[in-house]
Short mmCIF file of C-alpha atoms in Angstrom, two decimals:
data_model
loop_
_atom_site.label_atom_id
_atom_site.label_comp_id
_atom_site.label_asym_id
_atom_site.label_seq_id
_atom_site.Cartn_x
_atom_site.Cartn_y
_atom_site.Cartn_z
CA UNK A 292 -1.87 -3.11 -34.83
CA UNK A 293 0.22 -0.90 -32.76
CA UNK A 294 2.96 -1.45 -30.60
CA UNK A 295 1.26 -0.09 -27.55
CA UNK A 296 -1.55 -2.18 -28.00
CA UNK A 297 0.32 -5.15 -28.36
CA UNK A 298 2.46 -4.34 -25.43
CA UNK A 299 -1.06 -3.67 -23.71
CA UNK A 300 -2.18 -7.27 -25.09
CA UNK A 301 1.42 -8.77 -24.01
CA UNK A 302 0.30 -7.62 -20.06
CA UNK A 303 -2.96 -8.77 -19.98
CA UNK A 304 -1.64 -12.30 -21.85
CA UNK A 305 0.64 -12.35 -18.32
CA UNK A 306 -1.84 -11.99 -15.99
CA UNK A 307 -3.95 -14.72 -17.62
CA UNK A 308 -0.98 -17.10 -17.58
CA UNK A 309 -0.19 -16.24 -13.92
CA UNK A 310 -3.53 -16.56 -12.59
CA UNK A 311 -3.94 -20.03 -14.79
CA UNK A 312 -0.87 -21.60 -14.06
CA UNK A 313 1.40 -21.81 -11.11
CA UNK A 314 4.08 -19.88 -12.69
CA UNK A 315 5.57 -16.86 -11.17
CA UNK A 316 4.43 -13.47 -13.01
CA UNK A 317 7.89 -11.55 -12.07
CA UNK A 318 9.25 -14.40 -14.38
CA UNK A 319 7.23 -13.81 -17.23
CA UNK A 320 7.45 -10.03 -16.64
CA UNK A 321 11.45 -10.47 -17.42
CA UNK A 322 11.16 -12.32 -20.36
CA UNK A 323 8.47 -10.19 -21.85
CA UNK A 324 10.31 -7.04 -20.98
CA UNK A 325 13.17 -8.55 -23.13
CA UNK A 326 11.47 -9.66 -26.27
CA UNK A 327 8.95 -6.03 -26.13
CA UNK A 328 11.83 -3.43 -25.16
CA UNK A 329 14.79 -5.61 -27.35
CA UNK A 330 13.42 -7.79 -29.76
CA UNK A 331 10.07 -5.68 -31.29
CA UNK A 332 10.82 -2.14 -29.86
CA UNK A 333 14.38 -1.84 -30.43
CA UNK A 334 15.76 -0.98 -26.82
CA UNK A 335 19.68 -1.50 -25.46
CA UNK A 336 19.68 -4.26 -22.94
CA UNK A 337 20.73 -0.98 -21.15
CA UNK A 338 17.48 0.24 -21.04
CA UNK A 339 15.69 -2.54 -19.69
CA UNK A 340 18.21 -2.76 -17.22
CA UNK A 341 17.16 0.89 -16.56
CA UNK A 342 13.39 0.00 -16.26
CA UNK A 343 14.31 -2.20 -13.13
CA UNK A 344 13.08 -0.79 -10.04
CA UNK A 345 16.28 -1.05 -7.69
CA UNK A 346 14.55 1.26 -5.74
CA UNK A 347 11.89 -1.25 -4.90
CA UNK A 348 13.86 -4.14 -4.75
CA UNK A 349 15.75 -2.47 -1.62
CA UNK A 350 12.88 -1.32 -0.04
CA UNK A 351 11.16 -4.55 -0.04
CA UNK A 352 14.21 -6.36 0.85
CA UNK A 353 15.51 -4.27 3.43
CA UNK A 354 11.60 -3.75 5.59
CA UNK A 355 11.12 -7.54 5.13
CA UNK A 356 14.68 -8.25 6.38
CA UNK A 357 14.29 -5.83 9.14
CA UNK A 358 10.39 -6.90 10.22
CA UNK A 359 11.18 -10.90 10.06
CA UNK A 360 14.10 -9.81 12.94
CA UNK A 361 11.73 -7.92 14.54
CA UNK A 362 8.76 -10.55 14.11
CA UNK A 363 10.92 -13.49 15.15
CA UNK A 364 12.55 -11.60 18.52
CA UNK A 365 8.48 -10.97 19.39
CA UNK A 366 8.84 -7.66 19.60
CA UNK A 367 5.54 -7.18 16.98
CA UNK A 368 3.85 -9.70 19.58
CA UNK A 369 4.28 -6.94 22.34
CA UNK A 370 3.53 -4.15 20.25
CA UNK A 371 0.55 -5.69 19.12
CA UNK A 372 -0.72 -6.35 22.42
CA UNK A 373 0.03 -3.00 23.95
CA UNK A 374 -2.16 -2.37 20.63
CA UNK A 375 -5.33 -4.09 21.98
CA UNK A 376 -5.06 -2.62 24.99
CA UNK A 377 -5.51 1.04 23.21
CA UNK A 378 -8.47 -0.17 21.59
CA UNK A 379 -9.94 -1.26 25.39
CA UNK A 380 -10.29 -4.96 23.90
CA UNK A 381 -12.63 -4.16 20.95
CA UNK A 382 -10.77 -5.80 18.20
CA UNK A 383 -13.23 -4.15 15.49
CA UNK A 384 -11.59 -0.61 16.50
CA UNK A 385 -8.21 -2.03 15.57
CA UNK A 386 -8.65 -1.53 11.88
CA UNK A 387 -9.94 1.77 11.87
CA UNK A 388 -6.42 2.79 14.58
CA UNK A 389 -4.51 1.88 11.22
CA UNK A 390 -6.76 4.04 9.17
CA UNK A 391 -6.24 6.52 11.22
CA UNK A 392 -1.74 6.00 11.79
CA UNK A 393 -1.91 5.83 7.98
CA UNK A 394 -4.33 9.14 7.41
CA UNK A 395 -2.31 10.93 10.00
CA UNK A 396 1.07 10.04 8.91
CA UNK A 397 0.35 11.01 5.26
CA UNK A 398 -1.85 13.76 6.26
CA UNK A 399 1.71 16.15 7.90
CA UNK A 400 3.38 15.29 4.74
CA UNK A 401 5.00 11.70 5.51
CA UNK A 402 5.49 10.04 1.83
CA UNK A 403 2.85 6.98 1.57
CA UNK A 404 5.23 4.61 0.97
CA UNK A 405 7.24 5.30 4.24
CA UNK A 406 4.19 5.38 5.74
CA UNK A 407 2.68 2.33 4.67
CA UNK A 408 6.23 0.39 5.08
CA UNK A 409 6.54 1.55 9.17
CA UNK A 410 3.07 0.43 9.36
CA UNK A 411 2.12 -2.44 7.49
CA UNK A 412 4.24 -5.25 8.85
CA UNK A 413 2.77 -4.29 12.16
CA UNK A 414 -0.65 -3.99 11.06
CA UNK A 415 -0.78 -7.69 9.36
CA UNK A 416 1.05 -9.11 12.55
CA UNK A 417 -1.84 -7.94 14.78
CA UNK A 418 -4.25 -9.37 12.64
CA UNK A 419 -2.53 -12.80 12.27
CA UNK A 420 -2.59 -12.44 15.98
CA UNK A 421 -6.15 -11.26 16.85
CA UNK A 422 -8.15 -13.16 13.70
CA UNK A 423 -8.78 -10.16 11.77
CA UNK A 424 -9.13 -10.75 8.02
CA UNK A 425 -5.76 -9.84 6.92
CA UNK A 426 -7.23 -8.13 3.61
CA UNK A 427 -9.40 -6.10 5.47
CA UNK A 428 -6.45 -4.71 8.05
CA UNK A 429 -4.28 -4.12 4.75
CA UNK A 430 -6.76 -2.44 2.90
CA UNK A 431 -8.08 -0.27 5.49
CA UNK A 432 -4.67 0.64 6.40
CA UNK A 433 -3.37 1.50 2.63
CA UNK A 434 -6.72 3.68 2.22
CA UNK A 435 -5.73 5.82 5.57
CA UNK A 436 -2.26 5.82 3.95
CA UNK A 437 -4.61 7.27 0.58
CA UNK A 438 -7.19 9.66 2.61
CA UNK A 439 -4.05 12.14 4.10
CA UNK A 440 -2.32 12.21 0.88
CA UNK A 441 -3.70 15.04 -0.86
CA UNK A 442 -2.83 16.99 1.78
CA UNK A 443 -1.28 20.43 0.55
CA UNK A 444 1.75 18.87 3.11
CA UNK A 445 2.23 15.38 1.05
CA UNK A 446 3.64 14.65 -2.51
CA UNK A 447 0.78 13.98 -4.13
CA UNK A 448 -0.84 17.07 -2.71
CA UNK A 449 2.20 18.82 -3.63
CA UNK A 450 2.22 17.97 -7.16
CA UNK A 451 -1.32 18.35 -8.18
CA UNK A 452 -1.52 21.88 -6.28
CA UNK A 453 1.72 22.67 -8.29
CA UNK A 454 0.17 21.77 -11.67
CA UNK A 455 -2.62 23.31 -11.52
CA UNK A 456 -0.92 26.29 -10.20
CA UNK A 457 1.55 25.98 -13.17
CA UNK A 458 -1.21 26.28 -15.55
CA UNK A 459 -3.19 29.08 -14.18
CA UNK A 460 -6.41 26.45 -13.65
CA UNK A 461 -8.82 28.09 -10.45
CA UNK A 462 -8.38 25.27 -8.12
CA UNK A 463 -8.25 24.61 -3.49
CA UNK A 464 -5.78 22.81 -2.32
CA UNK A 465 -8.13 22.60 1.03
CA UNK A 466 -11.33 21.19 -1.11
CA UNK A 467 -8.93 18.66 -2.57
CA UNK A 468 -7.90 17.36 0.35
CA UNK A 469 -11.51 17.69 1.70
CA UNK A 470 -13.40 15.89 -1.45
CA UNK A 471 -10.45 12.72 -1.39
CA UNK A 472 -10.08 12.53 2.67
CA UNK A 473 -13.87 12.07 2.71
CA UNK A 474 -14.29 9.65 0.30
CA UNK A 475 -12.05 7.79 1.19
CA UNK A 476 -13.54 6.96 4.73
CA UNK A 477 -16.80 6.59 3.00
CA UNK A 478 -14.86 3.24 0.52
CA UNK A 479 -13.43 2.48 4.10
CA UNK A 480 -16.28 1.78 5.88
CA UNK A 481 -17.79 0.24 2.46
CA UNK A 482 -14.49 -2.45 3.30
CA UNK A 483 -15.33 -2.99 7.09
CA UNK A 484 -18.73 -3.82 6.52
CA UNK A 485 -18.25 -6.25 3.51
CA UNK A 486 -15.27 -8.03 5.65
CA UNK A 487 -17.71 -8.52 8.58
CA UNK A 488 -16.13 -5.81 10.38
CA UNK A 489 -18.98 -4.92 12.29
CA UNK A 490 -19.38 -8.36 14.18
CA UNK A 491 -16.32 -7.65 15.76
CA UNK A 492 -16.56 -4.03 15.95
CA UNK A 493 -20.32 -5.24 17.91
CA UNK A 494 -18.61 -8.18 20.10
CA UNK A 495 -15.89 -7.30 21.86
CA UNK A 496 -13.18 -9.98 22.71
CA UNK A 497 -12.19 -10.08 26.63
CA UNK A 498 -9.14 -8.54 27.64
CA UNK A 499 -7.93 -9.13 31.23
CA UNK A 500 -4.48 -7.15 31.98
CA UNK A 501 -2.47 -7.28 35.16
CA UNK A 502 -0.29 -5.27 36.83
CA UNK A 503 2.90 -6.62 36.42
CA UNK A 504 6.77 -6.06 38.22
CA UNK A 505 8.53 -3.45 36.04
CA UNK A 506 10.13 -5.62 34.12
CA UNK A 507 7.18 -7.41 33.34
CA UNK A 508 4.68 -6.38 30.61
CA UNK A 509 0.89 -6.63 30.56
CA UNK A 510 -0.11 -9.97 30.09
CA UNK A 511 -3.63 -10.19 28.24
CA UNK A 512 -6.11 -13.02 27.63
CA UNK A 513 -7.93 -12.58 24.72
CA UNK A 514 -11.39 -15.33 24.05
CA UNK A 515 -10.92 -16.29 27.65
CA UNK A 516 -7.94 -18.85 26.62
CA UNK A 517 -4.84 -19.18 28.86
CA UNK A 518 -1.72 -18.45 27.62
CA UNK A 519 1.11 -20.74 28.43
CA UNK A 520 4.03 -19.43 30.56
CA UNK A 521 6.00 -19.47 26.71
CA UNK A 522 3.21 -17.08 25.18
CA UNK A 523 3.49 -15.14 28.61
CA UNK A 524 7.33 -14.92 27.64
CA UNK A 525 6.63 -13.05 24.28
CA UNK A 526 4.70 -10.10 25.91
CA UNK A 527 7.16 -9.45 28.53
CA UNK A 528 10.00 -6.34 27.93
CA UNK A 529 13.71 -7.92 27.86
CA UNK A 530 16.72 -5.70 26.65
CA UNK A 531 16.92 -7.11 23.12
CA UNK A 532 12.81 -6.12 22.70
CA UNK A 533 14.46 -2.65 24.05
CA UNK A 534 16.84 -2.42 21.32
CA UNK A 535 14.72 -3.26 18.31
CA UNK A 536 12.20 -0.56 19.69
CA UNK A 537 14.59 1.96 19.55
CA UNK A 538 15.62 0.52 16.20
CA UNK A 539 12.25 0.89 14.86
CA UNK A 540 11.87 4.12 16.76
CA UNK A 541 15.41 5.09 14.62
CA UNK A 542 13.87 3.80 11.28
CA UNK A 543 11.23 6.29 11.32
CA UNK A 544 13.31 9.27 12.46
CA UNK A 545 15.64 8.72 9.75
CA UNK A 546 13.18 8.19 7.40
CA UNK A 547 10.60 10.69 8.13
CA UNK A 548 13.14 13.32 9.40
CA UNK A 549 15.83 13.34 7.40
CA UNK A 550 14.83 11.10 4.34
CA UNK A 551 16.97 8.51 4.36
CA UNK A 552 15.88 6.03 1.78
CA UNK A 553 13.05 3.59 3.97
CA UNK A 554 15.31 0.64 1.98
CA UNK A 555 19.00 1.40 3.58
CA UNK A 556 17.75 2.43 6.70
CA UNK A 557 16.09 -0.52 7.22
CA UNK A 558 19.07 -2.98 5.94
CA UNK A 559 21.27 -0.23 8.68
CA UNK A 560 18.88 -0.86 11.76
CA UNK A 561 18.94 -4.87 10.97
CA UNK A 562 22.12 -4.79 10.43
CA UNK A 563 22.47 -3.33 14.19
CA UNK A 564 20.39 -5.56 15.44
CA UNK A 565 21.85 -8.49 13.89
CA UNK A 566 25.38 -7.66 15.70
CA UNK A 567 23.70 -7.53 19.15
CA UNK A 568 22.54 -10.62 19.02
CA UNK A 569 23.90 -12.72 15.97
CA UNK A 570 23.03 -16.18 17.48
CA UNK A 571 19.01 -15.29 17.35
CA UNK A 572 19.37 -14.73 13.26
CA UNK A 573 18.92 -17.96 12.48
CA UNK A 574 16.04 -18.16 9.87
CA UNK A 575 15.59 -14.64 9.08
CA UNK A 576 16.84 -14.74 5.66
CA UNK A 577 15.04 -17.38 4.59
CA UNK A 578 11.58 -15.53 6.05
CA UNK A 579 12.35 -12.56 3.21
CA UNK A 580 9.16 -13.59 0.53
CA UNK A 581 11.53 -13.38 -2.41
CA UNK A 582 9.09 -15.11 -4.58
CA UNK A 583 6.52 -12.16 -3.89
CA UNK A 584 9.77 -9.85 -4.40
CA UNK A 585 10.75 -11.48 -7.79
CA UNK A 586 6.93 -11.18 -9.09
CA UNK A 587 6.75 -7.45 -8.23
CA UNK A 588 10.14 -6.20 -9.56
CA UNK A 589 9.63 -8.09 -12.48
CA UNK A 590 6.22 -6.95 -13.44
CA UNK A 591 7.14 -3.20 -12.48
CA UNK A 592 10.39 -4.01 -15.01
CA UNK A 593 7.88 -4.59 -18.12
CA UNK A 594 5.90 -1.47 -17.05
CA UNK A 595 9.10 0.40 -16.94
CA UNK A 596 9.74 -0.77 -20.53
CA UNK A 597 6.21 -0.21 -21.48
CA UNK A 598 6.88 3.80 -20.13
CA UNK A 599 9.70 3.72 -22.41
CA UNK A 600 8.27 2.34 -25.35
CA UNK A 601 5.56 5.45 -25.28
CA UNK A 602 2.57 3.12 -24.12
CA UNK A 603 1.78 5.45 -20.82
CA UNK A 604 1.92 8.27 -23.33
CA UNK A 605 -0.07 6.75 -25.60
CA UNK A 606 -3.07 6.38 -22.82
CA UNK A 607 -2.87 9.92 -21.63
CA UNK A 608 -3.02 11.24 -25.19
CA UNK A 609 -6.59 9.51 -25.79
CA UNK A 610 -8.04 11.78 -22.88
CA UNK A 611 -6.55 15.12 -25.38
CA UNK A 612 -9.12 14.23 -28.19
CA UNK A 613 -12.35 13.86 -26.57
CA UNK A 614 -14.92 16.74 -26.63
CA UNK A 615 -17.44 15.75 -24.02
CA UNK A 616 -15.84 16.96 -20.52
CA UNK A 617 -18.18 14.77 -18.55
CA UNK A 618 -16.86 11.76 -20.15
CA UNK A 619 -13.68 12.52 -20.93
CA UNK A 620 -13.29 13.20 -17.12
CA UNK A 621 -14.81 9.57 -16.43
CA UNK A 622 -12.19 8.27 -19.09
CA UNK A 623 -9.01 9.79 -17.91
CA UNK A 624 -10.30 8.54 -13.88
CA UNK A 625 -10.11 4.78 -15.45
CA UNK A 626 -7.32 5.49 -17.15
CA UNK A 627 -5.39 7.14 -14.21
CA UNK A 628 -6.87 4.00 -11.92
CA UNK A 629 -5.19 1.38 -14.69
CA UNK A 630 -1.91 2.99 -15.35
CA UNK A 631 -1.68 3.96 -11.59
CA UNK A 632 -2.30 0.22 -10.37
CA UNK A 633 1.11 -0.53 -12.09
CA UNK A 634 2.78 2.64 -12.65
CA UNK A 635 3.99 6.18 -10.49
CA UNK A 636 0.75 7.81 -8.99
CA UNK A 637 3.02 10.79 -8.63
CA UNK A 638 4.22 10.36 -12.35
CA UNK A 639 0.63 9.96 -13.82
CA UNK A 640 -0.87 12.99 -11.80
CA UNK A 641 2.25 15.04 -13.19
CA UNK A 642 1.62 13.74 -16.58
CA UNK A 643 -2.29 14.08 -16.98
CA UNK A 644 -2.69 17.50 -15.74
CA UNK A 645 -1.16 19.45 -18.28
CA UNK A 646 -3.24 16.65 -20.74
CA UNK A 647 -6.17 17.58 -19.30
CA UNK A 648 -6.52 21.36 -19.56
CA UNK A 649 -8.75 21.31 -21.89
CA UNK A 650 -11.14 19.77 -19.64
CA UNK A 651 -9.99 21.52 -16.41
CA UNK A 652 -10.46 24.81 -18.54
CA UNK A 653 -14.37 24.02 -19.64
CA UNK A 654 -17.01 25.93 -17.89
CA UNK A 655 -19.89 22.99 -17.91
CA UNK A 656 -17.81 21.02 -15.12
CA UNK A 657 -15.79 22.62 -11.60
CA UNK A 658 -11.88 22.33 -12.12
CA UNK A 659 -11.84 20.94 -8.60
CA UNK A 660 -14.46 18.23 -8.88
CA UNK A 661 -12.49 16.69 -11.93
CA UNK A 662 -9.20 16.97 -10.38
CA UNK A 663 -10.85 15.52 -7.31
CA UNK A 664 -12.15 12.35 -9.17
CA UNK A 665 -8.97 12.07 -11.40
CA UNK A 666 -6.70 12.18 -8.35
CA UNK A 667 -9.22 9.86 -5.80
CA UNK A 668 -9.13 7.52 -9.03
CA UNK A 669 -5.08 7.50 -9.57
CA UNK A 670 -4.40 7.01 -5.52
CA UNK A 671 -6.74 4.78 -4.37
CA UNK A 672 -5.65 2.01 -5.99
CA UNK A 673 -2.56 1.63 -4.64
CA UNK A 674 -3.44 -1.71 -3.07
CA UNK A 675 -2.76 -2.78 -6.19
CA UNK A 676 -0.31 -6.10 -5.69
CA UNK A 677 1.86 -4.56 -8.50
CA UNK A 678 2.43 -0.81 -6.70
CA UNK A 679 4.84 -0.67 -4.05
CA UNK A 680 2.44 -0.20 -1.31
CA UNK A 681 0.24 -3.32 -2.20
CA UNK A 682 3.53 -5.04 -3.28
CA UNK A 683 4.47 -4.24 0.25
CA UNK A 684 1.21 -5.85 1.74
CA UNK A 685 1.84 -8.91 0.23
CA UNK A 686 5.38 -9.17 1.21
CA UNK A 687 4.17 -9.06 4.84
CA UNK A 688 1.17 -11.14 4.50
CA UNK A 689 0.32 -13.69 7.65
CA UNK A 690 -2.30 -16.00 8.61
CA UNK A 691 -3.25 -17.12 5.00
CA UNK A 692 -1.29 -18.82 1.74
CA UNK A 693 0.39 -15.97 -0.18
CA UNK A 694 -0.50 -17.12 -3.16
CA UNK A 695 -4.22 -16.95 -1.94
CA UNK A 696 -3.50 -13.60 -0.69
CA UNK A 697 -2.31 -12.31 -3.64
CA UNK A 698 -5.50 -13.83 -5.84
CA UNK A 699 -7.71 -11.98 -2.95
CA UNK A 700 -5.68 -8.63 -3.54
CA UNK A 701 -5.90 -9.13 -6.98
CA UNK A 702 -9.40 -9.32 -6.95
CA UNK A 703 -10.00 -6.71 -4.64
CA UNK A 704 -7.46 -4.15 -6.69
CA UNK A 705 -9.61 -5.06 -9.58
CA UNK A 706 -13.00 -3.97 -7.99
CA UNK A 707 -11.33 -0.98 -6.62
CA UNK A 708 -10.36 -0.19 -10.34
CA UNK A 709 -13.62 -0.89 -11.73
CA UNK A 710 -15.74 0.91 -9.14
CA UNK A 711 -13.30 3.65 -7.81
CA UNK A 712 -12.63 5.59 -10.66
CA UNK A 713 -16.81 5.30 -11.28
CA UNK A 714 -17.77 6.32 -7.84
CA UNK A 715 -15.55 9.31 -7.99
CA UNK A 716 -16.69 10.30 -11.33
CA UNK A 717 -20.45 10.35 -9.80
CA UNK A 718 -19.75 12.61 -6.64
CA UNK A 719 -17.43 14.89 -7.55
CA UNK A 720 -18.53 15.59 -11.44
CA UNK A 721 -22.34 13.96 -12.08
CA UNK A 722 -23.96 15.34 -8.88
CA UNK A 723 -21.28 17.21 -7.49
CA UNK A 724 -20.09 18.56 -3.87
CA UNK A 725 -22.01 21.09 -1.75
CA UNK A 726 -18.74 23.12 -1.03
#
């Protein structure tokens, strides 16, 4: 047996254990990483050492640090309710507002994981807040962040409209964009329904606002309940609310305007914040989910090794030998929806084009529908609990045990994997678009 199919074997082994026992998978992810990259492959501790994602563990570290301030000062709790306000008291609109932020951001070129990190600790607060199903907000919100990012202004629109350039393949950057935004509101409202989206969506919840001094906020009722004068408290404007505003404000800017890593900036604008008022910071630290943090950066460790140990390689190579277009286009979409669950989207779409030109080049199927369903299949995803975006949902989940938010996420990346790739393979190749 090979060694990429035992290191293929060695994941899926981890995943059992995790899901059996009340172990913690980053754990096992270390220790495998070791005996795979060291022991049977041969690697410097060096290397492994290489294959952990810093990157991640800042980014995770430093939006958590900076959210739980934010969270904990109630300046989410005002946001939030300026939120349902927007949305006129119809809670069910609330999920499809993130779709939207998220579609949008992407959409003018914002990079989907600066995106999903401004906007996801928000997102889960308001539905802690306002009893929306958690998963729901998070997954409707990470497929917005999905439907804008083939845009020709985004990364991932970048890179595929590169490759394809690169290799002379006829190919529209527009249809792309078209054939992956579309779908992608089409598995959205697929979500909503299943997570009883339309009962709130039908029934709206009662808002009453007030006008207020000018130094008062709105203060809402929501399911005609009274709010105590502490509650009351948390929606009203004081200067410290003023300053993390700006801060956020200032996390964005630097992040979306002059890319500043989403990581620092966040650890720089907590930081801030913590100085202003370092007698409210009691607690924050501790609210950090390190166990989620420990699980992701150690999976994403072994997946690093597995890169360098030639098992990615080794997956995109089977889609080289098949004959059959049709199916090898359904087989590299499941392959790109595996490998991208755990690995760079941007890396695999860089890798698989040039591996598939054989099947981009064939005259029985359109270039554009298989890149469509190849890059739909590779993006969408990235809920995944082991990406950075879904590792990023999980860090911020509320209102429900982690650990049963992370078996729902699981569950729900695996159904997007087994019916994404599928469902992209059937519109864009089988029947195929009208445009």
């Amino acid at each position: 047996m090979s060694i990429e199919i035992v290191a293929i074997i060695v994941l899926l082994v981890m995943f059992i254990i995790g899901a059996i026992f009340p172990i913690n998978i980053g754990i096992i992810g270390f220790v495998a990483a070791f005996i795979m990259g060291v022991v049977v492959s041969g690697l410097s501790v060096d290397d492994i050492f290489n294959a952990f994602p810093a990157d991640l563990f800042v980014l995770l570290s430093g939006v958590t640090f900076l959210f739980a301030i934010v969270q904990k000062n109630g300046t989410i709790d005002l946001i939030s309710r300026w939120g349902l306000l927007l949305v006129r008291g119809n809670t069910g609109l609330i999920p499809w507002v993130m779709f939207a932020l998220g579609a949008l951001l992407t959409s003018i070129g914002t990079s989907a994981i600066a995106a999903a990190s401004i906007l996801i600790p928000i997102a889960l607060r308001i539905a802690n807040q306002y009893k929306i199903n958690p998963l729901m907000m998070g997954l409707m919100l990470l497929i917005g962040v999905t439907a804008g990012g083939f845009s020709p202004l985004h990364l991932f629109g970048v890179v595929v409209n590169g490759m394809m350039n690169s290799q002379n393949i006829p190919h529209s950057p527009g249809l792309l964009f078209l054939n992956t935004f579309i779908l992608c509101v089409i598995v959205a409202i697929i979500v909503f329904i299943l997570f009883s989206g339309l009962r709130k969506f039908i029934r709206k919840d009662s808002v009453k606002h007030y006008s207020a001094a000018a130094t008062e906020i709105i203060d809402i009722n929501v399911n005609h309940e009274e709010e105590s004068s502490e509650d009351s408290l948390k929606v009203r404007l004081t200067w410290y609310k003023g300053f993390t505003l700006i801060g956020i404000a200032l996390l964005v800017i630097l992040a979306l305007g002059y890319n500043v890593h989403m990581g620092f900036a966040a650890f720089g604008v907590g930081l801030v914040l913590s100085l202003i008022a370092p007698k409210r910071q009691e607690g924050v630290l501790q609210s950090i989910p390190w166990p989620i943090i420990l699980m992701v950066t150690g999976i994403v460790t072994y997946v690093g090794v597995l890169e360098q140990i030639g098992v990615i390689k080794y997956m995109t190579h089977l889609i080289a030998g098949m004959n059959n277009p049709i199916i090898a286009t359904l087989t590299a979409s499941y392959i790109g929806g595996i490998i991208s669950s755990f690995a760079s989207t941007t890396g695999f779409l860089a890798a698989i084009i040039p591996l598939a030109i054989p099947i981009l080049k064939d005259p029985h199927v359109s270039s554009i529908g298989v890149i469509s369903s190849i890059s739909f299949a590779s993006s969408i995803v990235d809920i995944s609990p082991f990406s950075t975006n879904g590792a990023m949902l999980l860090a911020n989940a509320q209102g429900m045990n982690q650990n049963e938010f992370f078996r729902k996420l699981l569950i729900a990346s695996v159904c997007f994997i087994a019916l994404g790739p599928g469902l992209a393979w059937v519109i864009f190749v089988v029947i195929g678009t009208p445009w």
